[in-house]
Amino acid sequence: MARIIAIDYGEKRTGIAVTDPLCIIANGLTTVETKDLLNFLEQYFTNEKVDKLIIGYPKTLQNKPAAIIDKIDKFTNVISQRYPNIEIIRHDERFTSKIAFQTMIDSGIGKKARQNKALIDQISATIILRDYLESTQYEKR
């Protein structure tokens, strides 16, 4: 089976998470510099079959698109043109960074490690993917 990838797109860094081949479990994969994201995905798509790309879509508390949406939309357009067979799904990512930080605290990760923004981005992508997987479980019932 093909995997599902989730992306927590940022101006500097992008967190990436991936499912297992059965698309049951969300796992953090890595964090890459956003400028290197397309190259990373091209390499990953060469080695792994991917059906879906879940992109975190940030909104404000007023349910309006966040400032970075234009950059996310441009990235999404490039991906959809290069890889037309990969379904792109935008998924609400509100509060994922805060949830990721709290997850680090709850997991006993030390204060110094919690300052690692790349780790927060990776955990945020994992949360986006987990939320997506959970939402599709209800659709399958």
mmCIF file of C-alpha atoms in Angstrom, residues 29-136:
data_model
loop_
_atom_site.group_PDB
_atom_site.id
_atom_site.type_symbol
_atom_site.label_atom_id
_atom_site.label_comp_id
_atom_site.label_asym_id
_atom_site.label_seq_id
_atom_site.Cartn_x
_atom_site.Cartn_y
_atom_site.Cartn_z
ATOM 1 C CA LEU A 29 9.760 11.570 9.731
ATOM 2 C CA THR A 30 11.970 14.649 9.774
ATOM 3 C CA THR A 31 12.182 18.413 9.585
ATOM 4 C CA VAL A 32 13.737 20.031 6.524
ATOM 5 C CA GLU A 33 14.589 23.581 5.609
ATOM 6 C CA THR A 34 11.612 24.832 3.595
ATOM 7 C CA LYS A 35 13.906 25.896 0.759
ATOM 8 C CA ASP A 36 14.896 22.204 0.420
ATOM 9 C CA LEU A 37 11.378 20.787 0.736
ATOM 10 C CA LEU A 38 10.670 20.126 -2.948
ATOM 11 C CA ASN A 39 13.993 18.300 -3.364
ATOM 12 C CA PHE A 40 13.324 16.224 -0.255
ATOM 13 C CA LEU A 41 9.842 15.244 -1.455
ATOM 14 C CA GLU A 42 11.098 14.399 -4.937
ATOM 15 C CA GLN A 43 13.638 12.030 -3.434
ATOM 16 C CA TYR A 44 11.070 10.544 -1.042
ATOM 17 C CA PHE A 45 8.486 10.021 -3.797
ATOM 18 C CA THR A 46 11.141 8.217 -5.847
ATOM 19 C CA ASN A 47 11.737 5.707 -3.042
ATOM 20 C CA GLU A 48 8.239 5.362 -1.542
ATOM 21 C CA LYS A 49 4.758 5.163 -2.970
ATOM 22 C CA VAL A 50 2.617 8.028 -1.656
ATOM 23 C CA ASP A 51 -1.116 8.401 -2.319
ATOM 24 C CA LYS A 52 -1.930 11.481 -0.287
ATOM 25 C CA LEU A 53 -0.236 14.598 0.944
ATOM 26 C CA ILE A 54 -1.896 16.240 3.940
ATOM 27 C CA ILE A 55 -0.882 19.872 4.256
ATOM 28 C CA GLY A 56 -1.482 21.750 7.470
ATOM 29 C CA TYR A 57 -3.698 24.713 6.701
ATOM 30 C CA PRO A 58 -3.378 27.329 9.454
ATOM 31 C CA LYS A 59 -6.287 29.547 10.401
ATOM 32 C CA THR A 60 -6.651 32.297 12.954
ATOM 33 C CA LEU A 61 -8.926 32.131 15.961
ATOM 34 C CA GLN A 62 -11.447 34.029 13.838
ATOM 35 C CA ASN A 63 -11.397 31.113 11.363
ATOM 36 C CA LYS A 64 -9.636 33.205 8.716
ATOM 37 C CA PRO A 65 -6.593 32.032 6.758
ATOM 38 C CA ALA A 66 -3.266 32.814 8.435
ATOM 39 C CA ALA A 67 -0.698 35.034 6.729
ATOM 40 C CA ILE A 68 1.370 32.093 5.438
ATOM 41 C CA ILE A 69 -1.547 30.669 3.424
ATOM 42 C CA ASP A 70 -0.361 32.324 0.183
ATOM 43 C CA LYS A 71 2.991 30.526 0.426
ATOM 44 C CA ILE A 72 1.265 27.240 1.247
ATOM 45 C CA ASP A 73 -1.046 27.662 -1.750
ATOM 46 C CA LYS A 74 1.926 28.317 -4.068
ATOM 47 C CA PHE A 75 3.686 25.225 -2.730
ATOM 48 C CA THR A 76 0.503 23.172 -3.131
ATOM 49 C CA ASN A 77 0.146 24.292 -6.753
ATOM 50 C CA VAL A 78 3.722 23.268 -7.551
ATOM 51 C CA ILE A 79 3.212 19.836 -5.963
ATOM 52 C CA SER A 80 -0.099 19.239 -7.744
ATOM 53 C CA GLN A 81 1.491 20.078 -11.104
ATOM 54 C CA ARG A 82 4.567 17.904 -10.550
ATOM 55 C CA TYR A 83 2.702 14.976 -8.994
ATOM 56 C CA PRO A 84 -0.861 14.926 -10.361
ATOM 57 C CA ASN A 85 -1.456 11.381 -9.039
ATOM 58 C CA ILE A 86 -0.949 12.419 -5.418
ATOM 59 C CA GLU A 87 -4.101 13.688 -3.752
ATOM 60 C CA ILE A 88 -3.538 16.887 -1.790
ATOM 61 C CA ILE A 89 -5.697 17.518 1.245
ATOM 62 C CA ARG A 90 -5.625 20.691 3.310
ATOM 63 C CA HIS A 91 -6.190 19.982 6.999
ATOM 64 C CA ASP A 92 -6.845 22.522 9.741
ATOM 65 C CA GLU A 93 -3.723 22.817 11.867
ATOM 66 C CA ARG A 94 -4.826 25.264 14.538
ATOM 67 C CA PHE A 95 -3.059 24.773 17.856
ATOM 68 C CA THR A 96 -0.794 21.958 16.623
ATOM 69 C CA SER A 97 2.379 23.763 17.742
ATOM 70 C CA LYS A 98 0.951 24.276 21.220
ATOM 71 C CA ILE A 99 -0.222 20.659 21.359
ATOM 72 C CA ALA A 100 3.228 19.528 20.164
ATOM 73 C CA PHE A 101 4.937 21.540 22.884
ATOM 74 C CA GLN A 102 2.590 20.141 25.536
ATOM 75 C CA THR A 103 3.209 16.628 24.197
ATOM 76 C CA MET A 104 6.930 17.172 24.693
ATOM 77 C CA ILE A 105 6.339 18.235 28.302
ATOM 78 C CA ASP A 106 4.015 15.300 28.945
ATOM 79 C CA SER A 107 6.574 12.913 27.465
ATOM 80 C CA GLY A 108 9.231 14.088 29.897
ATOM 81 C CA ILE A 109 11.402 15.730 27.250
ATOM 82 C CA GLY A 110 13.832 18.089 28.943
ATOM 83 C CA LYS A 111 13.656 21.854 28.777
ATOM 84 C CA LYS A 112 16.662 22.172 26.446
ATOM 85 C CA ALA A 113 15.220 19.654 23.968
ATOM 86 C CA ARG A 114 11.848 21.445 24.047
ATOM 87 C CA GLN A 115 13.602 24.503 22.626
ATOM 88 C CA ASN A 116 14.351 22.533 19.458
ATOM 89 C CA LYS A 117 11.916 24.115 17.002
ATOM 90 C CA ALA A 118 12.650 21.469 14.377
ATOM 91 C CA LEU A 119 11.377 18.799 16.779
ATOM 92 C CA ILE A 120 8.236 20.851 17.444
ATOM 93 C CA ASP A 121 7.628 21.112 13.668
ATOM 94 C CA GLN A 122 8.029 17.352 13.246
ATOM 95 C CA ILE A 123 5.670 16.612 16.132
ATOM 96 C CA SER A 124 3.190 19.150 14.717
ATOM 97 C CA ALA A 125 3.221 17.316 11.368
ATOM 98 C CA THR A 126 2.609 14.062 13.226
ATOM 99 C CA ILE A 127 -0.366 15.611 15.011
ATOM 100 C CA ILE A 128 -1.783 16.873 11.694
ATOM 101 C CA LEU A 129 -1.445 13.372 10.244
ATOM 102 C CA ARG A 130 -2.913 11.691 13.318
ATOM 103 C CA ASP A 131 -5.884 14.082 13.281
ATOM 104 C CA TYR A 132 -6.442 13.389 9.592
ATOM 105 C CA LEU A 133 -6.288 9.619 10.121
ATOM 106 C CA GLU A 134 -8.732 9.853 13.026
ATOM 107 C CA SER A 135 -11.162 11.969 11.014
ATOM 108 C CA THR A 136 -11.167 9.455 8.163
#
